[in-house]
Short mmCIF file of C-alpha atoms and ligand atoms in Angstrom, two decimals:
data_model
loop_
_atom_site.label_atom_id
_atom_site.label_comp_id
_atom_site.label_asym_id
_atom_site.label_seq_id
_atom_site.Cartn_x
_atom_site.Cartn_y
_atom_site.Cartn_z
CA UNK A 148 -5.59 -21.18 38.09
CA UNK A 149 -7.26 -20.67 34.53
CA UNK A 150 -4.88 -19.44 31.98
CA UNK A 151 -5.68 -16.19 29.77
CA UNK A 152 -6.58 -17.45 26.31
CA UNK A 153 -5.71 -15.88 23.06
CA UNK A 154 -6.70 -16.52 19.86
CA UNK A 155 -4.83 -15.84 16.61
CA UNK A 156 -6.23 -15.88 13.16
CA UNK A 157 -3.35 -16.19 10.74
CA UNK A 158 -1.20 -17.97 12.80
CA UNK A 159 0.36 -19.63 10.26
CA UNK A 160 1.55 -16.65 8.49
CA UNK A 161 4.75 -14.86 9.20
CA UNK A 162 3.13 -12.41 11.96
CA UNK A 163 0.79 -14.73 13.53
CA UNK A 164 3.64 -17.14 14.28
CA UNK A 165 5.95 -14.87 15.55
CA UNK A 166 2.93 -13.74 18.18
CA UNK A 167 1.67 -17.30 19.13
CA UNK A 168 5.48 -17.68 20.44
CA UNK A 169 5.38 -14.11 22.51
CA UNK A 170 2.14 -14.96 23.52
CA UNK A 171 2.89 -18.55 24.79
CA UNK A 172 6.38 -17.00 26.60
CA UNK A 173 3.60 -14.97 28.41
CA UNK A 174 1.79 -17.51 29.69
CA UNK A 175 -0.96 -17.39 27.92
CA UNK A 176 -2.99 -20.98 26.55
CA UNK A 177 -2.86 -20.15 22.16
CA UNK A 178 -5.43 -21.38 19.56
CA UNK A 179 -3.86 -20.76 16.25
CA UNK A 180 -6.14 -21.12 12.87
CA UNK A 181 -4.73 -20.93 9.60
CA UNK A 182 -5.19 -22.43 5.93
CA UNK A 183 -1.79 -23.89 6.68
CA UNK A 184 0.75 -24.81 9.22
CA UNK A 185 3.68 -22.48 9.72
CA UNK A 186 6.23 -22.37 6.58
CA UNK A 187 9.34 -22.22 8.74
CA UNK A 188 9.27 -24.76 12.12
CA UNK A 189 6.38 -25.78 14.04
CA UNK A 190 3.83 -23.74 15.63
CA UNK A 191 4.11 -23.28 19.48
CA UNK A 192 0.19 -22.72 19.49
CA UNK A 193 -1.63 -25.25 22.25
CA UNK A 194 -4.26 -26.16 19.60
CA UNK A 195 -3.84 -25.36 15.84
CA UNK A 196 -6.44 -25.57 13.83
CA UNK A 197 -6.17 -25.93 9.87
CA UNK A 198 -8.89 -24.52 8.49
CA UNK A 199 -10.84 -21.97 6.15
CA UNK A 200 -11.76 -18.52 8.10
CA UNK A 201 -14.06 -17.80 4.95
CA UNK A 202 -16.59 -20.45 6.28
CA UNK A 203 -18.92 -19.13 8.55
CA UNK A 204 -19.24 -22.72 10.10
CA UNK A 205 -15.77 -23.30 10.89
CA UNK A 206 -15.67 -19.50 12.28
CA UNK A 207 -18.16 -20.85 14.62
CA UNK A 208 -16.25 -23.99 15.47
CA UNK A 209 -13.14 -21.99 16.55
CA UNK A 210 -14.48 -18.97 17.84
CA UNK A 211 -16.35 -21.28 20.05
CA UNK A 212 -15.53 -19.41 23.72
CA UNK A 213 -15.09 -15.77 24.96
CA UNK A 214 -11.24 -15.72 24.60
CA UNK A 215 -9.96 -13.04 26.58
CA UNK A 216 -7.82 -11.71 23.21
CA UNK A 217 -8.61 -12.25 19.42
CA UNK A 218 -5.76 -11.30 17.34
CA UNK A 219 -7.22 -11.34 13.76
CA UNK A 220 -4.08 -11.20 10.79
CA UNK A 221 -5.64 -13.41 8.58
CA UNK A 222 -5.61 -12.02 5.13
CA UNK A 223 -4.95 -12.80 1.56
CA UNK A 224 -1.89 -10.96 1.30
CA UNK A 225 1.63 -10.65 -0.38
CA UNK A 226 4.22 -8.10 -1.45
CA UNK A 227 4.33 -5.75 -4.38
CA UNK A 228 4.22 -8.52 -6.95
CA UNK A 229 0.97 -9.49 -5.55
CA UNK A 230 -0.80 -6.85 -4.37
CA UNK A 231 0.33 -4.21 -7.39
CA UNK A 232 -0.49 -5.77 -10.32
CA UNK A 233 -4.02 -5.76 -10.19
CA UNK A 234 -4.19 -9.73 -11.00
CA UNK A 235 -5.58 -10.64 -7.71
CA UNK A 236 -7.76 -7.13 -6.92
CA UNK A 237 -11.00 -9.60 -6.65
CA UNK A 238 -9.58 -12.46 -4.57
CA UNK A 239 -7.80 -9.72 -2.28
CA UNK A 240 -11.37 -7.76 -1.42
CA UNK A 241 -13.51 -10.98 -1.15
CA UNK A 242 -11.26 -13.44 0.53
CA UNK A 243 -9.97 -10.83 3.03
CA UNK A 244 -13.33 -8.74 3.55
CA UNK A 245 -15.20 -12.20 4.03
CA UNK A 246 -12.45 -13.43 6.76
CA UNK A 247 -13.02 -10.36 8.57
CA UNK A 248 -16.71 -10.02 8.35
CA UNK A 249 -16.95 -13.61 9.95
CA UNK A 250 -14.30 -13.20 12.69
CA UNK A 251 -15.80 -9.62 13.82
CA UNK A 252 -19.49 -11.43 14.02
CA UNK A 253 -18.17 -14.17 16.21
CA UNK A 254 -16.42 -12.15 18.27
CA UNK A 255 -19.55 -10.31 19.00
CA UNK A 256 -21.40 -13.86 19.25
CA UNK A 257 -18.73 -15.11 21.98
CA UNK A 258 -18.53 -11.91 23.72
CA UNK A 259 -15.05 -12.07 23.46
CA UNK A 260 -12.27 -9.76 25.63
CA UNK A 261 -10.68 -7.61 22.86
CA UNK A 262 -10.36 -7.96 19.38
CA UNK A 263 -7.24 -6.85 17.43
CA UNK A 264 -7.19 -5.86 13.94
CA UNK A 265 -4.09 -5.90 11.54
CA UNK A 266 -4.83 -2.84 8.96
CA UNK A 267 -1.64 -1.40 6.88
CA UNK A 268 -0.16 1.57 6.06
CA UNK A 269 -1.57 0.58 2.43
CA UNK A 270 -4.80 2.67 3.57
CA UNK A 271 -3.00 5.90 3.02
CA UNK A 272 -4.15 8.14 0.19
CA UNK A 273 -1.68 7.73 -2.77
CA UNK A 274 -1.70 11.17 -3.30
CA UNK A 275 -0.07 12.04 -0.04
CA UNK A 276 2.94 9.96 -1.02
CA UNK A 277 3.87 11.11 -4.23
CA UNK A 278 7.24 12.80 -2.28
CA UNK A 279 9.50 10.25 -1.71
CA UNK A 280 11.14 12.70 0.84
CA UNK A 281 8.41 13.77 2.77
CA UNK A 282 5.36 11.59 2.61
CA UNK A 283 2.38 12.06 5.03
CA UNK A 284 1.35 9.19 6.78
CA UNK A 285 -0.19 10.93 9.72
CA UNK A 286 -3.45 8.56 11.14
CA UNK A 287 -6.06 11.32 10.36
CA UNK A 288 -4.77 11.77 6.66
CA UNK A 289 -6.57 8.57 5.85
CA UNK A 290 -9.30 10.67 5.02
CA UNK A 291 -10.80 11.91 2.52
CA UNK A 292 -10.18 8.23 1.35
CA UNK A 293 -7.64 7.29 -1.77
CA UNK A 294 -5.84 4.23 -0.92
CA UNK A 295 -3.41 3.34 -4.01
CA UNK A 296 -4.61 -0.65 -3.68
CA UNK A 297 -7.47 -2.34 -3.59
CA UNK A 298 -5.90 -4.18 -0.77
CA UNK A 299 -5.85 -0.96 1.16
CA UNK A 300 -9.45 -0.23 0.48
CA UNK A 301 -10.10 -3.61 1.93
CA UNK A 302 -8.00 -2.59 4.91
CA UNK A 303 -10.01 0.46 5.42
CA UNK A 304 -13.66 -1.02 5.30
CA UNK A 305 -12.44 -4.05 7.77
CA UNK A 306 -11.33 -0.87 9.68
CA UNK A 307 -14.59 0.87 9.63
CA UNK A 308 -16.10 -3.06 10.47
CA UNK A 309 -14.06 -3.26 13.83
CA UNK A 310 -15.17 0.20 14.67
CA UNK A 311 -18.76 -0.20 13.77
CA UNK A 312 -18.75 -3.21 16.17
CA UNK A 313 -16.79 -1.42 18.66
CA UNK A 314 -19.60 1.40 19.01
CA UNK A 315 -22.84 -0.56 18.29
CA UNK A 316 -21.98 -3.93 20.37
CA UNK A 317 -19.74 -2.21 22.72
CA UNK A 318 -16.98 -4.67 21.53
CA UNK A 319 -13.71 -3.57 22.65
CA UNK A 320 -11.27 -3.31 19.48
CA UNK A 321 -7.80 -2.43 18.67
CA UNK A 322 -6.69 -1.52 15.18
CA UNK A 323 -3.18 -1.22 13.78
CA UNK A 324 -1.92 0.30 10.82
CA UNK A 325 1.77 -1.76 10.16
CA UNK A 326 4.28 -0.85 8.01
CA UNK A 327 6.33 -3.09 6.26
CA UNK A 328 6.99 -5.25 9.03
CA UNK A 329 10.54 -7.48 7.98
CA UNK A 330 12.43 -10.56 9.59
CA UNK A 331 13.29 -14.09 10.17
CA UNK A 332 10.24 -16.85 9.10
CA UNK A 333 9.09 -14.22 6.59
CA UNK A 334 8.10 -15.34 3.16
CA UNK A 335 11.16 -14.97 1.24
CA UNK A 336 10.78 -15.92 -2.33
CA UNK A 337 7.60 -17.55 -4.67
CA UNK A 338 6.27 -13.88 -5.54
CA UNK A 339 4.38 -13.23 -2.18
CA UNK A 340 7.82 -11.81 -0.70
CA UNK A 341 8.26 -8.09 0.44
CA UNK A 342 11.00 -5.73 -0.39
CA UNK A 343 13.56 -6.65 2.67
CA UNK A 344 13.50 -10.44 2.27
CA UNK A 345 13.93 -10.24 -1.52
CA UNK A 346 16.73 -7.96 -1.28
CA UNK A 347 18.19 -10.40 0.93
CA UNK A 348 17.53 -13.54 -1.29
CA UNK A 349 18.98 -11.31 -4.28
CA UNK A 350 22.25 -10.35 -2.56
CA UNK A 351 22.88 -13.87 -1.14
CA UNK A 352 22.35 -15.20 -4.33
CA UNK A 353 24.15 -12.37 -6.66
CA UNK A 354 28.13 -13.21 -7.04
CA UNK A 355 30.70 -10.46 -5.72
CA UNK A 356 30.82 -7.95 -8.49
CA UNK A 357 27.59 -9.22 -10.22
CA UNK A 358 24.37 -7.50 -10.93
CA UNK A 359 21.28 -7.14 -8.78
CA UNK A 360 17.76 -6.23 -10.36
CA UNK A 361 15.75 -4.01 -8.69
CA UNK A 362 12.12 -2.89 -9.52
CA UNK A 363 11.82 0.83 -10.67
CA UNK A 364 14.18 3.49 -10.11
CA UNK A 365 14.93 2.25 -6.47
CA UNK A 366 14.94 6.29 -5.31
CA UNK A 367 11.22 4.93 -3.94
CA UNK A 368 11.13 5.52 -0.32
CA UNK A 369 10.02 3.11 2.66
CA UNK A 370 10.48 2.22 6.24
CA UNK A 371 10.76 -0.99 7.45
CA UNK A 372 10.03 -2.82 11.51
CA UNK A 373 11.71 -5.54 12.55
CA UNK A 374 9.42 -8.20 13.74
CA UNK A 375 9.90 -8.23 17.44
CA UNK A 376 9.05 -4.70 17.72
CA UNK A 377 5.92 -5.08 15.73
CA UNK A 378 4.95 -8.02 18.38
CA UNK A 379 5.60 -5.48 21.32
CA UNK A 380 3.50 -2.49 19.73
CA UNK A 381 0.51 -5.28 19.05
CA UNK A 382 0.48 -6.43 22.37
CA UNK A 383 0.76 -2.87 24.33
CA UNK A 384 -1.93 -1.07 21.57
CA UNK A 385 -4.28 -4.40 22.69
CA UNK A 386 -3.85 -3.74 25.94
CA UNK A 387 -4.47 -0.11 25.69
CA UNK A 388 -7.39 2.04 26.25
CA UNK A 389 -6.96 3.44 22.82
CA UNK A 390 -9.50 2.86 19.84
CA UNK A 391 -8.62 4.38 16.90
CA UNK A 392 -6.38 3.29 14.35
CA UNK A 393 -2.72 3.72 15.35
CA UNK A 394 0.51 3.37 12.73
CA UNK A 395 3.34 0.56 13.97
CA UNK A 396 6.31 1.19 12.13
CA UNK A 397 9.33 2.96 11.78
CA UNK A 398 10.19 6.02 10.58
CA UNK A 399 13.96 5.40 9.89
CA UNK A 400 13.10 6.12 6.17
CA UNK A 401 15.12 4.74 3.40
CA UNK A 402 15.00 4.75 -0.41
CA UNK A 403 15.01 1.18 -1.97
CA UNK A 404 18.51 1.45 -3.45
CA UNK A 405 19.92 2.56 -0.06
CA UNK A 406 18.17 -0.87 1.17
CA UNK A 407 20.19 -2.42 -1.43
CA UNK A 408 23.60 -0.78 -0.59
CA UNK A 409 23.01 -1.52 3.33
CA UNK A 410 22.27 -5.65 2.54
CA UNK A 411 25.11 -5.55 0.10
CA UNK A 412 27.49 -3.99 3.19
CA UNK A 413 26.31 -6.98 5.84
CA UNK A 414 26.86 -9.53 2.82
CA UNK A 415 30.32 -7.79 2.19
CA UNK A 416 29.28 -8.03 -1.91
CA UNK A 417 29.66 -5.09 -4.45
CA UNK A 418 26.88 -5.53 -6.90
CA UNK A 419 25.54 -3.08 -9.88
CA UNK A 420 21.78 -1.73 -9.59
CA UNK A 421 20.02 -2.96 -12.85
CA UNK A 422 16.47 -1.07 -12.69
CA UNK A 423 13.77 -2.89 -14.34
CA UNK A 424 9.97 -1.95 -14.77
CA UNK A 425 8.01 -3.68 -12.09
CA UNK A 426 5.27 -2.84 -9.32
CA UNK A 427 6.65 -0.44 -7.12
CA UNK A 428 3.52 1.33 -5.14
CA UNK A 429 3.85 4.89 -3.90
CA UNK A 430 6.71 7.19 -3.97
CA UNK A 431 7.37 7.28 -0.54
CA UNK A 432 5.62 6.07 2.71
CA UNK A 433 7.19 5.78 6.32
CA UNK A 434 5.11 5.64 9.80
CA UNK A 435 4.58 8.48 11.44
CA UNK A 436 4.85 7.76 14.77
CA UNK A 437 3.56 10.90 17.18
CA UNK A 438 0.23 9.14 17.98
CA UNK A 439 1.56 5.73 18.94
CA UNK A 440 4.49 7.79 21.20
CA UNK A 441 1.53 9.83 22.62
CA UNK A 442 -0.77 7.27 23.21
CA UNK A 443 1.20 4.26 24.08
CA UNK A 444 4.21 6.26 25.79
CA UNK A 445 6.39 3.63 23.62
CA UNK A 446 7.77 3.46 20.22
CA UNK A 447 9.97 1.27 17.98
CA UNK A 448 13.99 2.21 18.72
CA UNK A 449 15.44 -0.72 17.00
CA UNK A 450 17.92 0.65 13.56
CA UNK A 451 16.83 -0.99 10.26
CA UNK A 452 20.92 -2.22 10.35
CA UNK A 453 19.91 -4.29 13.27
CA UNK A 454 16.81 -6.05 11.56
CA UNK A 455 18.58 -6.80 8.64
CA UNK A 456 21.66 -8.33 9.99
CA UNK A 457 19.42 -11.30 11.36
CA UNK A 458 17.21 -11.36 8.37
CA UNK A 459 19.96 -11.74 5.79
CA UNK A 460 21.54 -14.54 8.25
CA UNK A 461 18.06 -16.26 8.35
CA UNK A 462 17.81 -15.71 4.28
CA UNK A 463 21.11 -17.16 3.67
CA UNK A 464 20.99 -20.12 6.06
CA UNK A 465 17.35 -20.94 3.97
CA UNK A 466 19.40 -20.48 0.43
CA UNK A 467 22.09 -23.16 2.09
CA UNK A 468 19.48 -25.74 3.28
CA UNK A 469 17.80 -25.84 -0.06
CA UNK A 470 21.04 -25.95 -1.85
CA UNK A 471 21.90 -29.05 1.03
P1 NAD B 260 1.10 -13.52 6.08
O1 NAD B 260 0.36 -13.84 4.76
O2 NAD B 260 2.35 -14.12 6.36
O3 NAD B 260 -0.04 -14.24 6.96
C1 NAD B 260 -1.26 -14.47 6.85
C2 NAD B 260 -2.28 -15.64 6.99
O4 NAD B 260 -3.40 -15.58 7.00
C3 NAD B 260 -1.18 -16.80 5.73
O5 NAD B 260 -0.84 -17.22 6.73
C4 NAD B 260 -2.64 -17.49 5.62
O6 NAD B 260 -2.44 -18.84 5.09
C5 NAD B 260 -3.63 -17.04 6.37
N1 NAD B 260 -5.10 -16.86 5.97
C6 NAD B 260 -5.25 -16.44 4.35
N2 NAD B 260 -6.43 -16.53 4.23
C7 NAD B 260 -7.04 -17.34 5.27
C8 NAD B 260 -8.42 -18.12 5.21
N3 NAD B 260 -9.49 -17.61 4.61
N4 NAD B 260 -8.50 -18.56 6.47
C9 NAD B 260 -7.46 -18.88 7.41
N5 NAD B 260 -6.03 -18.21 7.34
C10 NAD B 260 -5.76 -17.48 6.50
O7 NAD B 260 0.81 -12.03 6.33
P2 NAD B 260 1.62 -11.05 7.63
O8 NAD B 260 2.84 -10.20 7.16
O9 NAD B 260 1.81 -12.22 8.73
O10 NAD B 260 0.49 -10.37 7.80
C11 NAD B 260 -0.41 -10.30 8.94
C12 NAD B 260 -1.44 -9.66 8.68
O11 NAD B 260 -0.90 -8.07 9.17
C13 NAD B 260 -2.08 -9.40 7.75
O12 NAD B 260 -3.65 -8.98 7.95
C14 NAD B 260 -1.53 -8.09 6.67
O13 NAD B 260 -2.55 -7.99 5.65
C15 NAD B 260 -1.61 -7.49 7.97
N6 NAD B 260 -0.27 -6.53 7.39
C16 NAD B 260 1.18 -7.09 7.53
C17 NAD B 260 2.16 -6.12 6.85
C18 NAD B 260 3.40 -6.67 6.82
O14 NAD B 260 4.58 -5.72 6.16
N7 NAD B 260 3.95 -8.01 6.55
C19 NAD B 260 1.96 -4.93 6.48
C20 NAD B 260 0.45 -4.34 6.59
C21 NAD B 260 -0.26 -5.15 7.13
#
């Protein structure tokens, strides 16, 4: 019997490598594409092709058939230290937009079954996220558009690209706006890591009674979604009948100071917080899950604490491995 086929663009990255594992468990034949192999462990894809999706001829070579499902996760991306400094804006727009233009068009030419595009909560207007206690991230609030970063602007235009292909070429496209996904096998140092992994690393490296450096006053709020629930939501959205962008995130909002306290509790350490200048992004952001609950009859339920415990243990194991 012929297997159901999936292509994962960005399969060497954090979410992509977890997605490949899940698709394999679900019985798919999977081809993974990335500039690099996964950083932590081997890929479980049946085929893994290393190459650059900015190159049209490479895209044509790897998107060579009507895959049942194509997941477009490849992007030039990173945490606040990469996205919000302004130093990488031209690369972020150029690299990610070129990938999306290429992938969308090849998917049309090969008549793939369904295409998934990973957008971001960064599309939401900065002006709606100034109150740390009450940010507005309902899907319809993305317009009038005013994202706080070039990364968000690129995501917004690429959402429109995939939606246009859906309308004009009857391509079945699904779009998620991910909100701060975290978990094991995510980047945890080097400058592209996100808040949960960075805090786990800093806490693990600090001596009990020592100090931890936090960017900004730490009162900015966020919600964080554990990777397993991100993958579950992604697959449910992909196979649903809903074409508009949907938030995939958690509604459990915490301040960065609270996040630090949670990680300190897990580690059993007391640390003094030292607030320093640094890129922090908007003042408040959390997922609004009314649309996902309504359209998919599902939403994430796992507590932040449960995900942090697994992530802290993993980051600590990486530090121990490096030290050995
Ligand atoms: P990641 O950086 O770990 O994965 C992205 C992968 O894309 C990387 O492995 C990278 O090598 C690959 N890539 C970049 N340029 C490429 C190119 N030219 N050709 C081939 N591969 C290329 O990021 P992630 O956290 O796994 O995120 C996956 C997607 O989800 C991205 O599109 C990201 O913007 C989006 N997203 C993630 C989050 C999050 O919290 N992780 C939040 C919002 C949106």
